[in-house]
Every structure is written in structure tokens, then in C-alpha cells.
mmCIF file with all atom_site columns, C-alpha atoms in Angstrom:
data_model
loop_
_atom_site.group_PDB
_atom_site.id
_atom_site.type_symbol
_atom_site.label_atom_id
_atom_site.label_alt_id
_atom_site.label_comp_id
_atom_site.label_asym_id
_atom_site.label_entity_id
_atom_site.label_seq_id
_atom_site.pdbx_PDB_ins_code
_atom_site.Cartn_x
_atom_site.Cartn_y
_atom_site.Cartn_z
_atom_site.occupancy
_atom_site.B_iso_or_equiv
_atom_site.pdbx_formal_charge
_atom_site.auth_seq_id
_atom_site.auth_comp_id
_atom_site.auth_asym_id
_atom_site.auth_atom_id
_atom_site.pdbx_PDB_model_num
ATOM 1   C CA . ASN A 1 1   ? 0.000   0.000  0.000   1.00 63.00 ? 1   ASN A CA 1
ATOM 2   C CA . ALA A 1 2   ? 2.108   2.899  -1.271  1.00 77.00 ? 2   ALA A CA 1
ATOM 3   C CA . GLY A 1 3   ? -0.523  5.637  -0.752  1.00 94.00 ? 3   GLY A CA 1
ATOM 4   C CA . VAL A 1 4   ? 1.137   8.982  -1.481  1.00 96.00 ? 4   VAL A CA 1
ATOM 5   C CA . THR A 1 5   ? 4.744   8.859  -2.603  1.00 97.00 ? 5   THR A CA 1
ATOM 6   C CA . GLN A 1 6   ? 6.904   11.945 -2.908  1.00 97.00 ? 6   GLN A CA 1
ATOM 7   C CA . THR A 1 7   ? 10.486  12.413 -3.997  1.00 97.00 ? 7   THR A CA 1
ATOM 8   C CA . PRO A 1 8   ? 13.102  13.418 -3.130  1.00 97.00 ? 8   PRO A CA 1
ATOM 9   C CA . LYS A 1 9   ? 12.995  12.997 0.630   1.00 97.00 ? 9   LYS A CA 1
ATOM 10  C CA . PHE A 1 10  ? 15.928  15.335 1.235   1.00 97.00 ? 10  PHE A CA 1
ATOM 11  C CA . GLN A 1 11  ? 17.404  18.044 -0.968  1.00 97.00 ? 11  GLN A CA 1
ATOM 12  C CA . VAL A 1 12  ? 19.857  20.886 -0.529  1.00 97.00 ? 12  VAL A CA 1
ATOM 13  C CA . LEU A 1 13  ? 19.693  23.671 -3.076  1.00 97.00 ? 13  LEU A CA 1
ATOM 14  C CA . LYS A 1 14  ? 21.697  26.795 -3.659  1.00 97.00 ? 14  LYS A CA 1
ATOM 15  C CA . THR A 1 15  ? 19.858  30.099 -3.866  1.00 98.00 ? 15  THR A CA 1
ATOM 16  C CA . GLY A 1 16  ? 18.601  30.613 -7.401  1.00 97.00 ? 16  GLY A CA 1
ATOM 17  C CA . GLN A 1 17  ? 18.593  26.958 -8.374  1.00 97.00 ? 17  GLN A CA 1
ATOM 18  C CA . SER A 1 18  ? 15.429  25.303 -9.583  1.00 97.00 ? 18  SER A CA 1
ATOM 19  C CA . MET A 1 19  ? 13.980  21.933 -8.738  1.00 97.00 ? 19  MET A CA 1
ATOM 20  C CA . THR A 1 20  ? 10.812  19.900 -8.940  1.00 98.00 ? 20  THR A CA 1
ATOM 21  C CA . LEU A 1 21  ? 9.246   17.861 -6.164  1.00 98.00 ? 21  LEU A CA 1
ATOM 22  C CA . GLN A 1 22  ? 7.426   14.838 -7.502  1.00 98.00 ? 22  GLN A CA 1
ATOM 23  C CA . CYS A 1 23  ? 4.283   13.316 -6.009  1.00 98.00 ? 23  CYS A CA 1
ATOM 24  C CA . ALA A 1 24  ? 2.165   10.351 -7.004  1.00 98.00 ? 24  ALA A CA 1
ATOM 25  C CA . GLN A 1 25  ? -0.832  8.663  -5.383  1.00 96.00 ? 25  GLN A CA 1
ATOM 26  C CA . ASP A 1 26  ? -2.272  5.241  -6.099  1.00 95.00 ? 26  ASP A CA 1
ATOM 27  C CA . MET A 1 27  ? -5.658  5.648  -4.380  1.00 92.00 ? 27  MET A CA 1
ATOM 28  C CA . ASN A 1 28  ? -7.489  6.990  -7.448  1.00 92.00 ? 28  ASN A CA 1
ATOM 29  C CA . HIS A 1 29  ? -8.131  10.265 -5.628  1.00 90.00 ? 29  HIS A CA 1
ATOM 30  C CA . ASN A 1 30  ? -9.345  13.277 -7.538  1.00 89.00 ? 30  ASN A CA 1
ATOM 31  C CA . SER A 1 31  ? -7.831  15.997 -5.354  1.00 88.00 ? 31  SER A CA 1
ATOM 32  C CA . MET A 1 32  ? -4.179  16.584 -4.625  1.00 92.00 ? 32  MET A CA 1
ATOM 33  C CA . TYR A 1 33  ? -2.369  19.204 -2.537  1.00 93.00 ? 33  TYR A CA 1
ATOM 34  C CA . TRP A 1 34  ? 0.991   20.640 -1.702  1.00 96.00 ? 34  TRP A CA 1
ATOM 35  C CA . TYR A 1 35  ? 1.582   21.958 1.824   1.00 95.00 ? 35  TYR A CA 1
ATOM 36  C CA . ARG A 1 36  ? 4.645   23.383 3.480   1.00 96.00 ? 36  ARG A CA 1
ATOM 37  C CA . GLN A 1 37  ? 5.327   23.157 7.198   1.00 95.00 ? 37  GLN A CA 1
ATOM 38  C CA . ASP A 1 38  ? 7.616   25.475 9.098   1.00 92.00 ? 38  ASP A CA 1
ATOM 39  C CA . PRO A 1 39  ? 8.363   25.325 12.832  1.00 82.00 ? 39  PRO A CA 1
ATOM 40  C CA . GLY A 1 40  ? 5.499   26.820 14.837  1.00 74.00 ? 40  GLY A CA 1
ATOM 41  C CA . MET A 1 41  ? 3.545   27.689 11.690  1.00 78.00 ? 41  MET A CA 1
ATOM 42  C CA . GLY A 1 42  ? 1.485   24.596 11.043  1.00 84.00 ? 42  GLY A CA 1
ATOM 43  C CA . LEU A 1 43  ? 0.749   23.333 7.566   1.00 90.00 ? 43  LEU A CA 1
ATOM 44  C CA . ARG A 1 44  ? 0.122   25.964 4.922   1.00 91.00 ? 44  ARG A CA 1
ATOM 45  C CA . LEU A 1 45  ? -1.476  25.172 1.598   1.00 90.00 ? 45  LEU A CA 1
ATOM 46  C CA . ILE A 1 46  ? 0.651   26.150 -1.401  1.00 94.00 ? 46  ILE A CA 1
ATOM 47  C CA . TYR A 1 47  ? -1.412  24.856 -4.319  1.00 94.00 ? 47  TYR A CA 1
ATOM 48  C CA . TYR A 1 48  ? -4.119  22.313 -4.811  1.00 91.00 ? 48  TYR A CA 1
ATOM 49  C CA . SER A 1 49  ? -5.712  20.471 -7.682  1.00 92.00 ? 49  SER A CA 1
ATOM 50  C CA . ALA A 1 50  ? -9.382  19.648 -7.247  1.00 86.00 ? 50  ALA A CA 1
ATOM 51  C CA . SER A 1 51  ? -9.340  17.308 -10.224 1.00 87.00 ? 51  SER A CA 1
ATOM 52  C CA . GLU A 1 52  ? -7.190  16.306 -13.143 1.00 89.00 ? 52  GLU A CA 1
ATOM 53  C CA . GLY A 1 53  ? -6.610  19.299 -15.377 1.00 89.00 ? 53  GLY A CA 1
ATOM 54  C CA . THR A 1 54  ? -7.221  21.982 -12.747 1.00 91.00 ? 54  THR A CA 1
ATOM 55  C CA . THR A 1 55  ? -4.938  23.749 -10.293 1.00 94.00 ? 55  THR A CA 1
ATOM 56  C CA . ASP A 1 56  ? -5.540  26.621 -7.889  1.00 92.00 ? 56  ASP A CA 1
ATOM 57  C CA . LYS A 1 57  ? -3.531  28.750 -5.521  1.00 92.00 ? 57  LYS A CA 1
ATOM 58  C CA . GLY A 1 58  ? -3.610  28.148 -1.817  1.00 89.00 ? 58  GLY A CA 1
ATOM 59  C CA . GLU A 1 59  ? -2.427  30.389 1.004   1.00 87.00 ? 59  GLU A CA 1
ATOM 60  C CA . VAL A 1 60  ? 1.243   30.748 0.021   1.00 93.00 ? 60  VAL A CA 1
ATOM 61  C CA . PRO A 1 61  ? 1.690   30.200 -3.758  1.00 96.00 ? 61  PRO A CA 1
ATOM 62  C CA . ASN A 1 62  ? 4.371   32.811 -4.461  1.00 96.00 ? 62  ASN A CA 1
ATOM 63  C CA . GLY A 1 63  ? 7.608   31.310 -5.752  1.00 97.00 ? 63  GLY A CA 1
ATOM 64  C CA . TYR A 1 64  ? 6.010   28.008 -6.759  1.00 98.00 ? 64  TYR A CA 1
ATOM 65  C CA . ASN A 1 65  ? 4.382   26.436 -9.770  1.00 97.00 ? 65  ASN A CA 1
ATOM 66  C CA . VAL A 1 66  ? 2.520   23.160 -10.055 1.00 98.00 ? 66  VAL A CA 1
ATOM 67  C CA . SER A 1 67  ? 1.569   20.684 -12.713 1.00 97.00 ? 67  SER A CA 1
ATOM 68  C CA . ARG A 1 68  ? -1.178  18.079 -12.493 1.00 96.00 ? 68  ARG A CA 1
ATOM 69  C CA . LEU A 1 69  ? 0.384   15.713 -14.979 1.00 90.00 ? 69  LEU A CA 1
ATOM 70  C CA . ASN A 1 70  ? -2.430  13.148 -14.784 1.00 95.00 ? 70  ASN A CA 1
ATOM 71  C CA . LYS A 1 71  ? -4.774  11.842 -12.134 1.00 95.00 ? 71  LYS A CA 1
ATOM 72  C CA . ARG A 1 72  ? -1.943  10.193 -10.215 1.00 96.00 ? 72  ARG A CA 1
ATOM 73  C CA . GLU A 1 73  ? 0.780   12.834 -10.319 1.00 97.00 ? 73  GLU A CA 1
ATOM 74  C CA . PHE A 1 74  ? 1.070   16.378 -9.013  1.00 97.00 ? 74  PHE A CA 1
ATOM 75  C CA . SER A 1 75  ? 4.446   18.106 -9.085  1.00 98.00 ? 75  SER A CA 1
ATOM 76  C CA . LEU A 1 76  ? 5.682   21.251 -7.365  1.00 98.00 ? 76  LEU A CA 1
ATOM 77  C CA . ARG A 1 77  ? 8.374   23.385 -8.968  1.00 98.00 ? 77  ARG A CA 1
ATOM 78  C CA . LEU A 1 78  ? 10.614  25.998 -7.420  1.00 97.00 ? 78  LEU A CA 1
ATOM 79  C CA . GLU A 1 79  ? 11.879  28.112 -10.294 1.00 94.00 ? 79  GLU A CA 1
ATOM 80  C CA . SER A 1 80  ? 14.454  30.132 -8.352  1.00 96.00 ? 80  SER A CA 1
ATOM 81  C CA . ALA A 1 81  ? 14.899  28.820 -4.842  1.00 97.00 ? 81  ALA A CA 1
ATOM 82  C CA . ALA A 1 82  ? 15.233  31.261 -1.948  1.00 97.00 ? 82  ALA A CA 1
ATOM 83  C CA . PRO A 1 83  ? 16.292  30.613 1.667   1.00 96.00 ? 83  PRO A CA 1
ATOM 84  C CA . SER A 1 84  ? 12.714  31.445 2.742   1.00 96.00 ? 84  SER A CA 1
ATOM 85  C CA . GLN A 1 85  ? 11.617  28.293 0.935   1.00 97.00 ? 85  GLN A CA 1
ATOM 86  C CA . THR A 1 86  ? 13.582  26.114 3.326   1.00 97.00 ? 86  THR A CA 1
ATOM 87  C CA . SER A 1 87  ? 10.822  23.938 4.735   1.00 97.00 ? 87  SER A CA 1
ATOM 88  C CA . VAL A 1 88  ? 9.250   20.520 4.867   1.00 97.00 ? 88  VAL A CA 1
ATOM 89  C CA . TYR A 1 89  ? 6.928   19.928 1.933   1.00 98.00 ? 89  TYR A CA 1
ATOM 90  C CA . PHE A 1 90  ? 4.026   17.507 2.105   1.00 97.00 ? 90  PHE A CA 1
ATOM 91  C CA . CYS A 1 91  ? 2.056   16.251 -0.827  1.00 97.00 ? 91  CYS A CA 1
ATOM 92  C CA . ALA A 1 92  ? -1.425  14.949 -0.055  1.00 93.00 ? 92  ALA A CA 1
ATOM 93  C CA . SER A 1 93  ? -4.497  13.589 -1.750  1.00 92.00 ? 93  SER A CA 1
ATOM 94  C CA . SER A 1 94  ? -8.175  13.001 -1.030  1.00 87.00 ? 94  SER A CA 1
ATOM 95  C CA . GLU A 1 95  ? -11.462 12.219 -2.676  1.00 81.00 ? 95  GLU A CA 1
ATOM 96  C CA . SER A 1 96  ? -13.252 15.386 -3.665  1.00 66.00 ? 96  SER A CA 1
ATOM 97  C CA . ARG A 1 97  ? -16.640 15.465 -1.979  1.00 55.00 ? 97  ARG A CA 1
ATOM 98  C CA . GLN A 1 98  ? -17.125 19.175 -1.465  1.00 52.00 ? 98  GLN A CA 1
ATOM 99  C CA . SER A 1 99  ? -20.001 18.916 0.919   1.00 50.00 ? 99  SER A CA 1
ATOM 100 C CA . SER A 1 100 ? -18.507 17.119 3.848   1.00 54.00 ? 100 SER A CA 1
ATOM 101 C CA . GLY A 1 101 ? -14.764 17.037 3.686   1.00 59.00 ? 101 GLY A CA 1
ATOM 102 C CA . ASN A 1 102 ? -12.684 13.958 3.300   1.00 71.00 ? 102 ASN A CA 1
ATOM 103 C CA . THR A 1 103 ? -9.700  12.343 4.884   1.00 82.00 ? 103 THR A CA 1
ATOM 104 C CA . ILE A 1 104 ? -6.501  13.772 3.498   1.00 86.00 ? 104 ILE A CA 1
ATOM 105 C CA . TYR A 1 105 ? -3.648  11.309 3.086   1.00 91.00 ? 105 TYR A CA 1
ATOM 106 C CA . PHE A 1 106 ? -0.158  12.729 3.254   1.00 94.00 ? 106 PHE A CA 1
ATOM 107 C CA . GLY A 1 107 ? 3.137   11.645 1.797   1.00 97.00 ? 107 GLY A CA 1
ATOM 108 C CA . GLU A 1 108 ? 6.126   11.279 4.094   1.00 97.00 ? 108 GLU A CA 1
ATOM 109 C CA . GLY A 1 109 ? 7.442   14.740 3.362   1.00 97.00 ? 109 GLY A CA 1
ATOM 110 C CA . SER A 1 110 ? 10.373  16.282 1.521   1.00 97.00 ? 110 SER A CA 1
ATOM 111 C CA . TRP A 1 111 ? 12.975  18.167 3.570   1.00 97.00 ? 111 TRP A CA 1
ATOM 112 C CA . LEU A 1 112 ? 14.275  21.050 1.482   1.00 97.00 ? 112 LEU A CA 1
ATOM 113 C CA . THR A 1 113 ? 17.133  23.329 2.525   1.00 97.00 ? 113 THR A CA 1
ATOM 114 C CA . VAL A 1 114 ? 18.076  26.368 0.457   1.00 97.00 ? 114 VAL A CA 1
ATOM 115 C CA . VAL A 1 115 ? 21.500  27.806 1.245   1.00 97.00 ? 115 VAL A CA 1
ATOM 116 C CA . ARG B 2 1   ? -8.497  36.172 13.918  1.00 66.00 ? 1   ARG B CA 1
ATOM 117 C CA . LYS B 2 2   ? -6.863  32.915 12.861  1.00 73.00 ? 2   LYS B CA 1
ATOM 118 C CA . GLU B 2 3   ? -9.125  30.333 11.285  1.00 79.00 ? 3   GLU B CA 1
ATOM 119 C CA . VAL B 2 4   ? -8.127  27.766 13.878  1.00 83.00 ? 4   VAL B CA 1
ATOM 120 C CA . GLU B 2 5   ? -6.439  28.301 17.218  1.00 86.00 ? 5   GLU B CA 1
ATOM 121 C CA . GLN B 2 6   ? -4.910  25.782 19.572  1.00 89.00 ? 6   GLN B CA 1
ATOM 122 C CA . ASP B 2 7   ? -2.826  25.951 22.702  1.00 89.00 ? 7   ASP B CA 1
ATOM 123 C CA . PRO B 2 8   ? 0.601   24.929 21.389  1.00 88.00 ? 8   PRO B CA 1
ATOM 124 C CA . GLY B 2 9   ? 1.508   23.222 24.673  1.00 89.00 ? 9   GLY B CA 1
ATOM 125 C CA . PRO B 2 10  ? 3.433   21.169 25.359  1.00 93.00 ? 10  PRO B CA 1
ATOM 126 C CA . PHE B 2 11  ? 1.098   19.274 27.614  1.00 95.00 ? 11  PHE B CA 1
ATOM 127 C CA . ASN B 2 12  ? 3.397   17.156 29.773  1.00 96.00 ? 12  ASN B CA 1
ATOM 128 C CA . VAL B 2 13  ? 1.496   14.304 31.421  1.00 97.00 ? 13  VAL B CA 1
ATOM 129 C CA . PRO B 2 14  ? 2.465   11.017 33.091  1.00 97.00 ? 14  PRO B CA 1
ATOM 130 C CA . GLU B 2 15  ? 1.451   7.681  31.662  1.00 98.00 ? 15  GLU B CA 1
ATOM 131 C CA . GLY B 2 16  ? -2.075  6.777  32.646  1.00 98.00 ? 16  GLY B CA 1
ATOM 132 C CA . ALA B 2 17  ? -3.248  10.370 32.958  1.00 97.00 ? 17  ALA B CA 1
ATOM 133 C CA . THR B 2 18  ? -6.289  11.840 31.303  1.00 98.00 ? 18  THR B CA 1
ATOM 134 C CA . VAL B 2 19  ? -5.619  14.896 29.186  1.00 97.00 ? 19  VAL B CA 1
ATOM 135 C CA . ALA B 2 20  ? -7.868  17.151 27.151  1.00 95.00 ? 20  ALA B CA 1
ATOM 136 C CA . PHE B 2 21  ? -7.279  19.980 24.771  1.00 90.00 ? 21  PHE B CA 1
ATOM 137 C CA . ASN B 2 22  ? -9.463  22.244 22.716  1.00 92.00 ? 22  ASN B CA 1
ATOM 138 C CA . CYS B 2 23  ? -9.400  23.732 19.308  1.00 91.00 ? 23  CYS B CA 1
ATOM 139 C CA . THR B 2 24  ? -11.365 26.881 18.464  1.00 90.00 ? 24  THR B CA 1
ATOM 140 C CA . TYR B 2 25  ? -12.399 27.792 14.956  1.00 87.00 ? 25  TYR B CA 1
ATOM 141 C CA . SER B 2 26  ? -13.496 31.165 13.649  1.00 84.00 ? 26  SER B CA 1
ATOM 142 C CA . ASN B 2 27  ? -15.628 30.265 10.638  1.00 79.00 ? 27  ASN B CA 1
ATOM 143 C CA . SER B 2 28  ? -19.157 29.522 11.821  1.00 77.00 ? 28  SER B CA 1
ATOM 144 C CA . ALA B 2 29  ? -19.836 27.937 8.425   1.00 77.00 ? 29  ALA B CA 1
ATOM 145 C CA . SER B 2 30  ? -17.388 25.144 9.151   1.00 75.00 ? 30  SER B CA 1
ATOM 146 C CA . GLN B 2 31  ? -19.146 21.910 8.390   1.00 73.00 ? 31  GLN B CA 1
ATOM 147 C CA . SER B 2 32  ? -16.882 19.078 9.367   1.00 79.00 ? 32  SER B CA 1
ATOM 148 C CA . PHE B 2 33  ? -14.148 18.617 11.885  1.00 85.00 ? 33  PHE B CA 1
ATOM 149 C CA . PHE B 2 34  ? -11.253 16.258 12.314  1.00 89.00 ? 34  PHE B CA 1
ATOM 150 C CA . TRP B 2 35  ? -8.417  15.450 14.630  1.00 93.00 ? 35  TRP B CA 1
ATOM 151 C CA . TYR B 2 36  ? -5.093  14.542 13.018  1.00 94.00 ? 36  TYR B CA 1
ATOM 152 C CA . ARG B 2 37  ? -1.981  13.472 14.847  1.00 96.00 ? 37  ARG B CA 1
ATOM 153 C CA . GLN B 2 38  ? 1.532   14.157 13.667  1.00 95.00 ? 38  GLN B CA 1
ATOM 154 C CA . ASP B 2 39  ? 4.519   12.381 15.121  1.00 94.00 ? 39  ASP B CA 1
ATOM 155 C CA . CYS B 2 40  ? 7.861   14.157 15.163  1.00 90.00 ? 40  CYS B CA 1
ATOM 156 C CA . ARG B 2 41  ? 9.286   14.417 11.643  1.00 89.00 ? 41  ARG B CA 1
ATOM 157 C CA . LYS B 2 42  ? 6.394   12.435 10.195  1.00 94.00 ? 42  LYS B CA 1
ATOM 158 C CA . GLU B 2 43  ? 3.345   13.214 8.126   1.00 95.00 ? 43  GLU B CA 1
ATOM 159 C CA . PRO B 2 44  ? -0.049  14.001 9.721   1.00 94.00 ? 44  PRO B CA 1
ATOM 160 C CA . LYS B 2 45  ? -2.509  11.125 9.884   1.00 94.00 ? 45  LYS B CA 1
ATOM 161 C CA . LEU B 2 46  ? -6.217  11.147 10.587  1.00 92.00 ? 46  LEU B CA 1
ATOM 162 C CA . LEU B 2 47  ? -6.995  10.240 14.185  1.00 94.00 ? 47  LEU B CA 1
ATOM 163 C CA . MET B 2 48  ? -10.743 10.652 14.064  1.00 91.00 ? 48  MET B CA 1
ATOM 164 C CA . SER B 2 49  ? -13.556 12.631 12.570  1.00 86.00 ? 49  SER B CA 1
ATOM 165 C CA . VAL B 2 50  ? -15.697 14.704 14.915  1.00 86.00 ? 50  VAL B CA 1
ATOM 166 C CA . TYR B 2 51  ? -19.454 14.323 14.675  1.00 76.00 ? 51  TYR B CA 1
ATOM 167 C CA . SER B 2 52  ? -22.102 16.672 15.999  1.00 80.00 ? 52  SER B CA 1
ATOM 168 C CA . SER B 2 53  ? -23.112 14.176 18.655  1.00 78.00 ? 53  SER B CA 1
ATOM 169 C CA . GLY B 2 54  ? -19.538 13.550 19.693  1.00 83.00 ? 54  GLY B CA 1
ATOM 170 C CA . ASN B 2 55  ? -17.757 10.298 19.153  1.00 89.00 ? 55  ASN B CA 1
ATOM 171 C CA . GLU B 2 56  ? -15.485 7.894  20.924  1.00 92.00 ? 56  GLU B CA 1
ATOM 172 C CA . ASP B 2 57  ? -12.794 5.595  19.645  1.00 93.00 ? 57  ASP B CA 1
ATOM 173 C CA . GLY B 2 58  ? -11.220 3.536  22.373  1.00 96.00 ? 58  GLY B CA 1
ATOM 174 C CA . ARG B 2 59  ? -9.360  5.902  24.706  1.00 97.00 ? 59  ARG B CA 1
ATOM 175 C CA . PHE B 2 60  ? -10.131 8.922  22.544  1.00 97.00 ? 60  PHE B CA 1
ATOM 176 C CA . THR B 2 61  ? -13.279 11.046 22.765  1.00 96.00 ? 61  THR B CA 1
ATOM 177 C CA . ALA B 2 62  ? -14.010 13.988 20.510  1.00 94.00 ? 62  ALA B CA 1
ATOM 178 C CA . GLN B 2 63  ? -16.693 16.581 21.177  1.00 93.00 ? 63  GLN B CA 1
ATOM 179 C CA . LEU B 2 64  ? -18.054 19.444 19.113  1.00 91.00 ? 64  LEU B CA 1
ATOM 180 C CA . ASN B 2 65  ? -19.505 22.614 20.599  1.00 90.00 ? 65  ASN B CA 1
ATOM 181 C CA . ARG B 2 66  ? -20.976 24.626 17.738  1.00 88.00 ? 66  ARG B CA 1
ATOM 182 C CA . ALA B 2 67  ? -22.338 27.390 19.965  1.00 89.00 ? 67  ALA B CA 1
ATOM 183 C CA . SER B 2 68  ? -18.877 28.211 21.277  1.00 89.00 ? 68  SER B CA 1
ATOM 184 C CA . GLN B 2 69  ? -17.124 27.104 18.096  1.00 89.00 ? 69  GLN B CA 1
ATOM 185 C CA . TYR B 2 70  ? -14.663 24.644 19.484  1.00 89.00 ? 70  TYR B CA 1
ATOM 186 C CA . ILE B 2 71  ? -13.888 20.973 19.354  1.00 91.00 ? 71  ILE B CA 1
ATOM 187 C CA . SER B 2 72  ? -12.180 18.999 22.056  1.00 94.00 ? 72  SER B CA 1
ATOM 188 C CA . LEU B 2 73  ? -10.143 15.842 22.304  1.00 96.00 ? 73  LEU B CA 1
ATOM 189 C CA . LEU B 2 74  ? -9.997  13.778 25.490  1.00 97.00 ? 74  LEU B CA 1
ATOM 190 C CA . ILE B 2 75  ? -7.389  11.078 25.857  1.00 97.00 ? 75  ILE B CA 1
ATOM 191 C CA . ARG B 2 76  ? -7.784  8.629  28.718  1.00 98.00 ? 76  ARG B CA 1
ATOM 192 C CA . ASP B 2 77  ? -5.093  6.359  30.124  1.00 98.00 ? 77  ASP B CA 1
ATOM 193 C CA . SER B 2 78  ? -2.332  8.140  28.190  1.00 98.00 ? 78  SER B CA 1
ATOM 194 C CA . LYS B 2 79  ? 0.378   5.995  26.634  1.00 98.00 ? 79  LYS B CA 1
ATOM 195 C CA . LEU B 2 80  ? 3.921   6.953  25.739  1.00 97.00 ? 80  LEU B CA 1
ATOM 196 C CA . SER B 2 81  ? 2.919   6.355  22.126  1.00 97.00 ? 81  SER B CA 1
ATOM 197 C CA . ASP B 2 82  ? 0.330   9.141  22.354  1.00 97.00 ? 82  ASP B CA 1
ATOM 198 C CA . SER B 2 83  ? 3.168   11.681 22.368  1.00 97.00 ? 83  SER B CA 1
ATOM 199 C CA . ALA B 2 84  ? 2.607   13.703 19.207  1.00 97.00 ? 84  ALA B CA 1
ATOM 200 C CA . THR B 2 85  ? 1.221   16.966 17.901  1.00 95.00 ? 85  THR B CA 1
ATOM 201 C CA . TYR B 2 86  ? -2.553  17.038 17.495  1.00 96.00 ? 86  TYR B CA 1
ATOM 202 C CA . LEU B 2 87  ? -4.071  19.096 14.688  1.00 93.00 ? 87  LEU B CA 1
ATOM 203 C CA . CYS B 2 88  ? -7.722  20.068 14.208  1.00 90.00 ? 88  CYS B CA 1
ATOM 204 C CA . PRO B 2 89  ? -8.447  21.390 10.716  1.00 83.00 ? 89  PRO B CA 1
ATOM 205 C CA . PRO B 2 90  ? -12.041 22.549 10.198  1.00 73.00 ? 90  PRO B CA 1
ATOM 206 C CA . PHE B 2 91  ? -13.627 21.967 6.816   1.00 71.00 ? 91  PHE B CA 1
ATOM 207 C CA . SER B 2 92  ? -15.598 24.927 5.494   1.00 66.00 ? 92  SER B CA 1
ATOM 208 C CA . GLY B 2 93  ? -16.699 23.673 2.131   1.00 62.00 ? 93  GLY B CA 1
ATOM 209 C CA . GLY B 2 94  ? -15.079 23.965 -1.245  1.00 60.00 ? 94  GLY B CA 1
ATOM 210 C CA . TYR B 2 95  ? -12.530 21.586 -2.550  1.00 55.00 ? 95  TYR B CA 1
ATOM 211 C CA . ASN B 2 96  ? -11.582 20.023 0.750   1.00 54.00 ? 96  ASN B CA 1
ATOM 212 C CA . LYS B 2 97  ? -9.193  22.825 1.615   1.00 67.00 ? 97  LYS B CA 1
ATOM 213 C CA . LEU B 2 98  ? -8.432  21.926 5.157   1.00 75.00 ? 98  LEU B CA 1
ATOM 214 C CA . ILE B 2 99  ? -6.745  24.750 7.072   1.00 77.00 ? 99  ILE B CA 1
ATOM 215 C CA . PHE B 2 100 ? -4.297  23.468 9.674   1.00 83.00 ? 100 PHE B CA 1
ATOM 216 C CA . GLY B 2 101 ? -3.100  25.368 12.696  1.00 82.00 ? 101 GLY B CA 1
ATOM 217 C CA . ALA B 2 102 ? 0.205   24.725 14.423  1.00 85.00 ? 102 ALA B CA 1
ATOM 218 C CA . GLY B 2 103 ? -1.328  22.047 16.635  1.00 91.00 ? 103 GLY B CA 1
ATOM 219 C CA . THR B 2 104 ? -1.046  21.079 20.288  1.00 94.00 ? 104 THR B CA 1
ATOM 220 C CA . ARG B 2 105 ? 1.965   19.101 21.394  1.00 95.00 ? 105 ARG B CA 1
ATOM 221 C CA . LEU B 2 106 ? 1.444   16.293 23.881  1.00 97.00 ? 106 LEU B CA 1
ATOM 222 C CA . ALA B 2 107 ? 4.362   14.691 25.712  1.00 97.00 ? 107 ALA B CA 1
ATOM 223 C CA . VAL B 2 108 ? 3.581   11.600 27.793  1.00 97.00 ? 108 VAL B CA 1
ATOM 224 C CA . HIS B 2 109 ? 6.357   10.612 30.205  1.00 96.00 ? 109 HIS B CA 1
ATOM 225 C CA . PRO B 2 110 ? 6.937   7.430  32.247  1.00 96.00 ? 110 PRO B CA 1
#
């Protein structure tokens, strides 16, 4: 039972470098999300994709882009990394019943350090 | 006002103790409520959903107070393995955009 798989788990980047975080889910979920978590800040939504072919901004989208490649995969790209983007990134997925909320399943996280 | 507020803790309790913490939410339109737990350096996982009538799952009891806009989590007979951060994202409709606060940290000691 893989659930939500994200790669890489750890990455160190230099300021200005670009990289893409990959995420895939095998639960046939419609909705996928990218969160970042900083100490004392809780999880903050960067972008989400309600269904294949759609993406929308969350609370903190600046400096990021996303691609919903297909139903399974949702990638997050940092075009020009900045030290403020040092964080733990979680990909997540859920079914998409709007009326009642659904369990969100998270990947194990990607630890990103920008120096 | 933040959408969800929790006492960050830590709540330090001995094994076997009963501990409770609350989570207040600001959006009165919030429809569904959940408790997630997050172990150190791990991903959050659903602990339980919170129903209007309250619900119990073993040692865990969740209550909802819509009038005062808070949910609570009661843990009885605390175990060392209960040490974690507990998150309470309210769901306010839309595409399942759960808003997480920083959570409440629980530390159970021998």
C-alpha cells in the first residue's frame, strides 16, 4: 500500500537553483495538494488540484508552480529557490466530496534546505 | 483572527493520565471537523472525525460545541505512544481545503 509517494525525501539547493518535487498517489483520488510546514507555523497550503486538469492557488503560492500531470501525479516546482523556501513539503491527496470534507492522506514529506 | 487556534503546549502528562485539549475555529460555516496526529518528523494522519453528537474511539473522545465554536479531544489512560502533535483542521466547504493550525503538542512521560 504505497498511498502517497513523494520524492526526493531530502534536498539541498543553492539560492537561485530550480527543482521539482514529484508526487504520485495510487488511491485513485481526484484531489491533490501541496503543503509546506515550518516550525510553529502549522501546515500551509501552497497549491491544490481539485481534479485532473485543474490547479488553484492556496495560502502561500508565491515562488512556486505546479503541474497536475495526470490523475496520479502532481508536481511542485521551485523556479528560483530562496532561503525562505527552506521547509518541509508535504504532498497529499483526497477524494473530492465538497459537501462534507474527506480524509486527506499525506506523503512522508520532503525536507528542502536552500542555502 | 486565525481560522483555527490551539494551545501549542506542550502538555506534559504522566502515563495513565487523562488529558484534554481544545481547538477553536473562527468560521461559523465550518461543516466538518477532524483530529489529526503528527509524530515528530512524520506526516499528519487522521486520528478521528468529529461528529455533531460527539464520538469515541477507544481511549479517545471527541466533542463538538458549535455554539462556542470549538472541538475537544480527550485522551484517557495516556500511553507513551500518544506523544505527538494534534491538529484540528475545520472543513468549510469547497474543494476540501483543510486549514491546519500549528497544533497542540502532547508529551507523555513514564
